[in-house]
CSV table of C-alpha atoms and ligand atoms in Angstrom, one decimal:
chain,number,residue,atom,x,y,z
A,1,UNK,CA,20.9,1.8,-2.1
A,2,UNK,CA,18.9,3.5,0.6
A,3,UNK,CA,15.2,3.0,-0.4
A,4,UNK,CA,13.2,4.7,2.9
A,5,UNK,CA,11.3,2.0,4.3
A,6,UNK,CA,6.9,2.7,3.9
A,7,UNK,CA,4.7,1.4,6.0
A,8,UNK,CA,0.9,2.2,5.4
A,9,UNK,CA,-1.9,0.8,7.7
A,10,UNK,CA,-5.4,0.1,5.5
A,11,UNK,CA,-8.6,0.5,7.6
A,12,UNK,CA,-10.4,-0.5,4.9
A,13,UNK,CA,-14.0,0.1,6.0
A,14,UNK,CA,-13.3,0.6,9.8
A,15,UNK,CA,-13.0,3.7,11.7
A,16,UNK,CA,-15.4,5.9,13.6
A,17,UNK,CA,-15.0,9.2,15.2
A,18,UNK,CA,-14.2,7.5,18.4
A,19,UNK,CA,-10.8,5.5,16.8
A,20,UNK,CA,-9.3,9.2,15.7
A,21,UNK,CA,-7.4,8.7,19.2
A,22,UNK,CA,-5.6,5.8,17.6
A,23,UNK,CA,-4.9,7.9,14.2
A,24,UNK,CA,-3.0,10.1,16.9
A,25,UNK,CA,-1.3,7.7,18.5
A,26,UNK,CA,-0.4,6.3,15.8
A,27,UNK,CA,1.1,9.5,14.2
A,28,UNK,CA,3.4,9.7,17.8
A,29,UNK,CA,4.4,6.2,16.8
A,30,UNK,CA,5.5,7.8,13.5
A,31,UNK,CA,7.2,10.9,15.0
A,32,UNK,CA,9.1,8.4,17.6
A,33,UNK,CA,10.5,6.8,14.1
A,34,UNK,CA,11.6,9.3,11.5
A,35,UNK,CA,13.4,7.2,9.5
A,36,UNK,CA,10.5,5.0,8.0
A,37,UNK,CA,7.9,6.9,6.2
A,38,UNK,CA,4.4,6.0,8.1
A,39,UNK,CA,0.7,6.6,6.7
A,40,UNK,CA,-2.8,5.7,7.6
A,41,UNK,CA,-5.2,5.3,4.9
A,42,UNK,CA,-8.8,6.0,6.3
A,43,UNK,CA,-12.3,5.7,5.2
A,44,UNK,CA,-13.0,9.1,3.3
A,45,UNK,CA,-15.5,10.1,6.6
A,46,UNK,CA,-11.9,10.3,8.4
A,47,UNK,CA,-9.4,11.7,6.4
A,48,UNK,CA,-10.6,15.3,7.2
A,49,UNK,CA,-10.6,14.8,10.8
A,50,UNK,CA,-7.8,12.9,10.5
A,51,UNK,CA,-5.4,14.8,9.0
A,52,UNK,CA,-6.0,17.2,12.0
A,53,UNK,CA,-4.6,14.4,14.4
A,54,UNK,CA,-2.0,12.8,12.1
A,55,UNK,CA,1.1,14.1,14.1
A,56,UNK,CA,4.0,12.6,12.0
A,57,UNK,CA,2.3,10.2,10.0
A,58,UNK,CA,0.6,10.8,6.0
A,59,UNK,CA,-3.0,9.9,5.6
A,60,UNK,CA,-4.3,8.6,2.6
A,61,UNK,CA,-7.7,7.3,1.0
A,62,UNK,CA,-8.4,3.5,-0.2
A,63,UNK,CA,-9.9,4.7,-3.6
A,64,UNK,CA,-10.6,7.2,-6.0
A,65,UNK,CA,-12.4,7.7,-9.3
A,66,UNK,CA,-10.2,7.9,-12.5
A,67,UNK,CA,-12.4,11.5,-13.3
A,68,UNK,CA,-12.1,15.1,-12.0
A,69,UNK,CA,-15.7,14.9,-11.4
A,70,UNK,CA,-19.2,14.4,-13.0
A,71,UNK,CA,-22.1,11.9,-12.8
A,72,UNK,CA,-20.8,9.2,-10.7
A,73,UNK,CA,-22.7,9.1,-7.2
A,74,UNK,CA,-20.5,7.5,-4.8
A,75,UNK,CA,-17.8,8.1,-6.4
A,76,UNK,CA,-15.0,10.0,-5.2
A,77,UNK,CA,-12.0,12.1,-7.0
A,78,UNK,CA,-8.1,12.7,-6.4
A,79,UNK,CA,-9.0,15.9,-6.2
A,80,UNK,CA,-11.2,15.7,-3.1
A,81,UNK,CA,-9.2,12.9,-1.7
A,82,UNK,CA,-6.6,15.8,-1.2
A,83,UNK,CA,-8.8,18.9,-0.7
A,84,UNK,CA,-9.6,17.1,2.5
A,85,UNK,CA,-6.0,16.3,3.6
A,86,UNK,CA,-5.3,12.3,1.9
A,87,UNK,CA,-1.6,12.8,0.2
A,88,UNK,CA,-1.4,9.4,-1.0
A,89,UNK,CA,-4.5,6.4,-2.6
A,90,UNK,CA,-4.4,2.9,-2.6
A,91,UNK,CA,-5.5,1.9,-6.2
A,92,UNK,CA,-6.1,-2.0,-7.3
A,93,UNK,CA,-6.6,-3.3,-4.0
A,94,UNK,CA,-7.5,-6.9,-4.4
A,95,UNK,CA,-10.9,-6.2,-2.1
A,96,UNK,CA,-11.9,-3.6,-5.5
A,97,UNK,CA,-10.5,-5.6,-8.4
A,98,UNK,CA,-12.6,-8.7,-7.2
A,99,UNK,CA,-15.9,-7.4,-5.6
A,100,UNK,CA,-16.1,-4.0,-8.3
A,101,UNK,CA,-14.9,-5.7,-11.0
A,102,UNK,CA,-11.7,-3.0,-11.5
A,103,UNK,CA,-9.5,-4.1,-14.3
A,104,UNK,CA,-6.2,-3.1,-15.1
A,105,UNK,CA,-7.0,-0.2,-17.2
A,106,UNK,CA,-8.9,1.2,-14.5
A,107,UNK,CA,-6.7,1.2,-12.1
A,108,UNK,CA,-4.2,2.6,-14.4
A,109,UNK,CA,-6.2,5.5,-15.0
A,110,UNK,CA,-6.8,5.8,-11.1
A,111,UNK,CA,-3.4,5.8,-10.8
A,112,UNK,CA,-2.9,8.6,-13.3
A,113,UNK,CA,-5.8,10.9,-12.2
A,114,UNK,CA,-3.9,10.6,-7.8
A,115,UNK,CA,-0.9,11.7,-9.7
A,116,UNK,CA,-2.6,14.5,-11.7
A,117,UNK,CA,-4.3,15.9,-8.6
A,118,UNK,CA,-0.6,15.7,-6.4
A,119,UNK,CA,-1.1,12.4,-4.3
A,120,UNK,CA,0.8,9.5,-3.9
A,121,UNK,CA,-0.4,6.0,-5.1
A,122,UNK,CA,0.0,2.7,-3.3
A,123,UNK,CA,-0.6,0.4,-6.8
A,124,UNK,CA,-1.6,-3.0,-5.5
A,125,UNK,CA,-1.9,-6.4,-7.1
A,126,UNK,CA,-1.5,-10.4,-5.8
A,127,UNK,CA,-2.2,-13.5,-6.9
A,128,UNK,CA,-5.2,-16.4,-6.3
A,129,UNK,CA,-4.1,-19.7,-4.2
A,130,UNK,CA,-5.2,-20.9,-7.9
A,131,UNK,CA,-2.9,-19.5,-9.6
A,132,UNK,CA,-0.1,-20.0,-6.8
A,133,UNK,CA,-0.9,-23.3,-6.7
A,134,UNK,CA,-0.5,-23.9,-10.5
A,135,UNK,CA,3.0,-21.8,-10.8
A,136,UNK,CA,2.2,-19.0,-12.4
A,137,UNK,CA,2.6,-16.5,-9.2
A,138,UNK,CA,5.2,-14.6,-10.4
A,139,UNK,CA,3.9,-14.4,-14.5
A,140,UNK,CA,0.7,-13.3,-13.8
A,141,UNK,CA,1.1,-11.0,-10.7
A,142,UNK,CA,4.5,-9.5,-13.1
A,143,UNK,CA,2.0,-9.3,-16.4
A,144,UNK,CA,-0.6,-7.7,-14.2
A,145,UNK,CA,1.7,-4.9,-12.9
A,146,UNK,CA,2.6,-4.3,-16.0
A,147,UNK,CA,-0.9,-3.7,-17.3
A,148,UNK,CA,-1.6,-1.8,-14.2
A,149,UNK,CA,1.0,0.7,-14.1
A,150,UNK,CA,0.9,3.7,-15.1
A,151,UNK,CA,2.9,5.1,-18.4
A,152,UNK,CA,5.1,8.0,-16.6
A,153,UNK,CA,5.4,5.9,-13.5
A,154,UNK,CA,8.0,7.0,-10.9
A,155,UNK,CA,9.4,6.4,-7.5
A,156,UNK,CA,8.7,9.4,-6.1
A,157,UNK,CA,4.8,9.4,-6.5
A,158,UNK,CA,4.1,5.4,-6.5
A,159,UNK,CA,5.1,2.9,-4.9
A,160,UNK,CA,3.7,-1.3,-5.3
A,161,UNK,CA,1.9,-3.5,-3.0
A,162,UNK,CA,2.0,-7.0,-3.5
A,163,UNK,CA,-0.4,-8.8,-1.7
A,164,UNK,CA,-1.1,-12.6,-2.3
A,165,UNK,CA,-5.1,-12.6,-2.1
A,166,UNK,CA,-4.7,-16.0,-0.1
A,167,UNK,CA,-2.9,-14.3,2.8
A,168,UNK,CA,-5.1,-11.5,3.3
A,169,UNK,CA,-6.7,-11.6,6.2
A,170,UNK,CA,-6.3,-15.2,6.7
A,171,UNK,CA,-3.1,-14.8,9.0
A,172,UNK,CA,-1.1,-17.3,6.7
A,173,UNK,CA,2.0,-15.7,4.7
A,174,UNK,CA,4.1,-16.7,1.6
A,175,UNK,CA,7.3,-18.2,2.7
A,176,UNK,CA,9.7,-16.1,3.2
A,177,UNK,CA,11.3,-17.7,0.1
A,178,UNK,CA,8.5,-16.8,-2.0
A,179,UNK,CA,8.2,-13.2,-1.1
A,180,UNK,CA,11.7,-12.8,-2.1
A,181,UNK,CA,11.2,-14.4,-5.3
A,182,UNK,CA,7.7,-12.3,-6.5
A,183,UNK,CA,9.7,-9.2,-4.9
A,184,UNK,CA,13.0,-9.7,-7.1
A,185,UNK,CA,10.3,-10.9,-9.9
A,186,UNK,CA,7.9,-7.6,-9.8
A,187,UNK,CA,11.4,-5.7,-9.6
A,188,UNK,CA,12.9,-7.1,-13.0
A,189,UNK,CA,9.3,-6.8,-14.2
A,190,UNK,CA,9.5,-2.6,-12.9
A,191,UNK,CA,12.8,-2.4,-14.6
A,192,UNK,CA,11.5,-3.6,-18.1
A,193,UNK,CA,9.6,-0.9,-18.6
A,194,UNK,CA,11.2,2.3,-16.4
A,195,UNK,CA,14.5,0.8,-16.3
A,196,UNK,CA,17.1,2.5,-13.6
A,197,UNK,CA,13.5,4.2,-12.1
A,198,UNK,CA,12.9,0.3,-10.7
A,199,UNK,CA,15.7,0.5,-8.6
A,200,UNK,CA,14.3,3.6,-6.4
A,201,UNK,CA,10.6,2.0,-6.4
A,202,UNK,CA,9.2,1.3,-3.2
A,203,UNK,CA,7.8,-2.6,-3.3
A,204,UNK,CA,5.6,-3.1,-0.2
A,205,UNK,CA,4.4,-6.6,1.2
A,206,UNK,CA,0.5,-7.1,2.5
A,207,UNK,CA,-1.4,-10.1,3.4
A,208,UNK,CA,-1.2,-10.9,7.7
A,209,UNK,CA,1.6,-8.7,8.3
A,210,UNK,CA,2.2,-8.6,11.8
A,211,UNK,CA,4.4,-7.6,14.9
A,212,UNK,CA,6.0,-11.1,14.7
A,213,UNK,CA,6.7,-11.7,11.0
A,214,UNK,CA,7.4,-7.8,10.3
A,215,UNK,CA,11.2,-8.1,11.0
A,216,UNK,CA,11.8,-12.1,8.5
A,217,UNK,CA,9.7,-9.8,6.0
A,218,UNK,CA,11.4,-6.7,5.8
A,219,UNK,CA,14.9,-8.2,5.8
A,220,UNK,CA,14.1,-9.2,2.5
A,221,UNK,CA,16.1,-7.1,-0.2
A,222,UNK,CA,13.6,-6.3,-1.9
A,223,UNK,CA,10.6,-5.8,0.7
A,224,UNK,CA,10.7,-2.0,1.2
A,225,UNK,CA,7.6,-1.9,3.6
A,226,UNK,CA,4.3,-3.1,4.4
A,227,UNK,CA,0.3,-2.5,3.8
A,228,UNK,CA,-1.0,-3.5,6.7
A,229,UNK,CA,-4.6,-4.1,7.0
A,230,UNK,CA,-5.8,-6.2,10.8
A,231,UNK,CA,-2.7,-4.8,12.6
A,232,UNK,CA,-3.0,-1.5,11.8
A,233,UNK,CA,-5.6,-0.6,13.5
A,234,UNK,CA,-4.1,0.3,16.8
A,235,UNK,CA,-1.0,2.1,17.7
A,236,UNK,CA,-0.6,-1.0,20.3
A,237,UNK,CA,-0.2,-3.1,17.4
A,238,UNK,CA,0.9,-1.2,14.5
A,239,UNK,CA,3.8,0.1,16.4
A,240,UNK,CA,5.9,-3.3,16.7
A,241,UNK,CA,5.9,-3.1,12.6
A,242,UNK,CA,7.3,0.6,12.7
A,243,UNK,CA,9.5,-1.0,15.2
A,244,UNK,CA,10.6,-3.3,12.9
A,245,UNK,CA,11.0,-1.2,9.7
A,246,UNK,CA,13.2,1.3,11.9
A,247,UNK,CA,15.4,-1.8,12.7
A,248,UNK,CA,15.8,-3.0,9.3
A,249,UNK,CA,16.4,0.6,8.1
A,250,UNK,CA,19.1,0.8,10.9
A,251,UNK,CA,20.3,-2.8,10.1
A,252,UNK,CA,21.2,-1.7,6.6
A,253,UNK,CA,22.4,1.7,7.0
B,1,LIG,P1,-4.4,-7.8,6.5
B,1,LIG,O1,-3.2,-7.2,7.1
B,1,LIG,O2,-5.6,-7.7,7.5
B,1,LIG,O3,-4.2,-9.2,6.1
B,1,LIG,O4,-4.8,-7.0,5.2
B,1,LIG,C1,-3.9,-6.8,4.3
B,1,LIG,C2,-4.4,-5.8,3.3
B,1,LIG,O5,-5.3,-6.1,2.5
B,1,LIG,C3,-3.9,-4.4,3.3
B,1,LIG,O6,-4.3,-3.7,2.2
């Protein structure tokens, strides 16, 4: 049943002034392909200018804090996120959980607060080569999900990104094998606890996604988009995975 296909680019922290000709070009990309549902999430310095030059594509912010506001310098809310134009977050991205110590109960709360101020969250988690390489990938990405999501979670505010720590950035992937299996695995894990909701949830893949593996990924059943980090950072290069989404959309309809 017809989940729309999402594909988000992270800049993580890349983007000056000058690159807001790409966020254009990028949202023509997403106009040219109205079937898939394409965002941009931008360092905060962008997403006001941004969202000015987004043409058919959302954009989003990589963090926020779990409070409305207060004493927390650096920090940003929800709330500003989407006074300046972001409609969706990333929260739990592996890059946070690891270097800022975020736990689970953070990014629950995180989670929460995006919803409470109107935007959309991208909940990520992955697993360690460690733990891959022991296997536990699919119990421990599944338990920390579970910990991680939100109580009233629903499809049609979050949607999950599973992205292996190993293959981010690194240009190696899961097999294709593999991504099915954690995919099916955080699905079962989805339905446990919102039942019939898992079904509509959005799963996305991230870690090296790319123009040539976009297509073997997102013909997976259960691979509903992508969170693309490297590759997103040019129209030239971003488009073949729109591309790709649009196909598999197509393919299935
Ligand atoms: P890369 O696509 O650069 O591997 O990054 C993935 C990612 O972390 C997206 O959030």
């Amino acid at each position: 049943m017809g989940r729309r296909k999402l594909v988000v680019g992270n800049w993580k922290m890349n983007g000056m002034r000058a690159h807001l000709d790409e966020v254009e070009a990028i949202g023509r990309v997403a106009a040219a392909h109205p079937s898939v549902e394409v965002g941009l999430c931008l360092p905060a310095t962008l997403i006001m200018a941004g969202s000015e030059r987004r043409g058919a594509a959302f954009i989003g912010g990589q963090n926020c804090h779990m409070d409305i506001s207060g004493a927390y310098t650096g920090s940003l809310s929800a709330e500003m996120l989407a006074e300046a134009g972001a409609t969706w977050v990333i929260t739990g991205h592996s890059e946070r959980r690891e270097a800022r110590g975020e736990t689970n109960a953070d990014i629950a709360s995180k989670s929460e607060a995006a919803h409470k101020a109107g935007i959309n969250v991208i909940l990520c988690v992955g697993e360690t080569l460690a733990v891959r390489d022991a296997g536990k990938a699919e119990q421990v990405v599944a338990d920390q999900l579970l910990a991680s999501l939100p109580d009233d979670a629903a499809a049609d505010w979050l949607a999950v990104a599973y992205e292996p720590i190993w293959a981010i950035g690194t240009g190696r992937i899961p097999t294709l094998e593999a991504v099915a299996t954690m995919h099916a695995a955080l699905r079962a894990a989805l339905a446990s606890r919102i039942g019939a909701e898992a079904d509509k949830m959005r799963i996305l893949y991230g870690g090296s996604m790319n123009g040539d593996n976009a297509a073997d990924l997102m013909a997976i059943a259960d691979v509903d988009g992508g969170l693309v980090g490297g590759a997103s950072l040019s129209a030239k290069k971003f488009a073949p995975i729109i591309e790709a989404a649009e196909q598999r959309m197509a393919a299935a309809a």
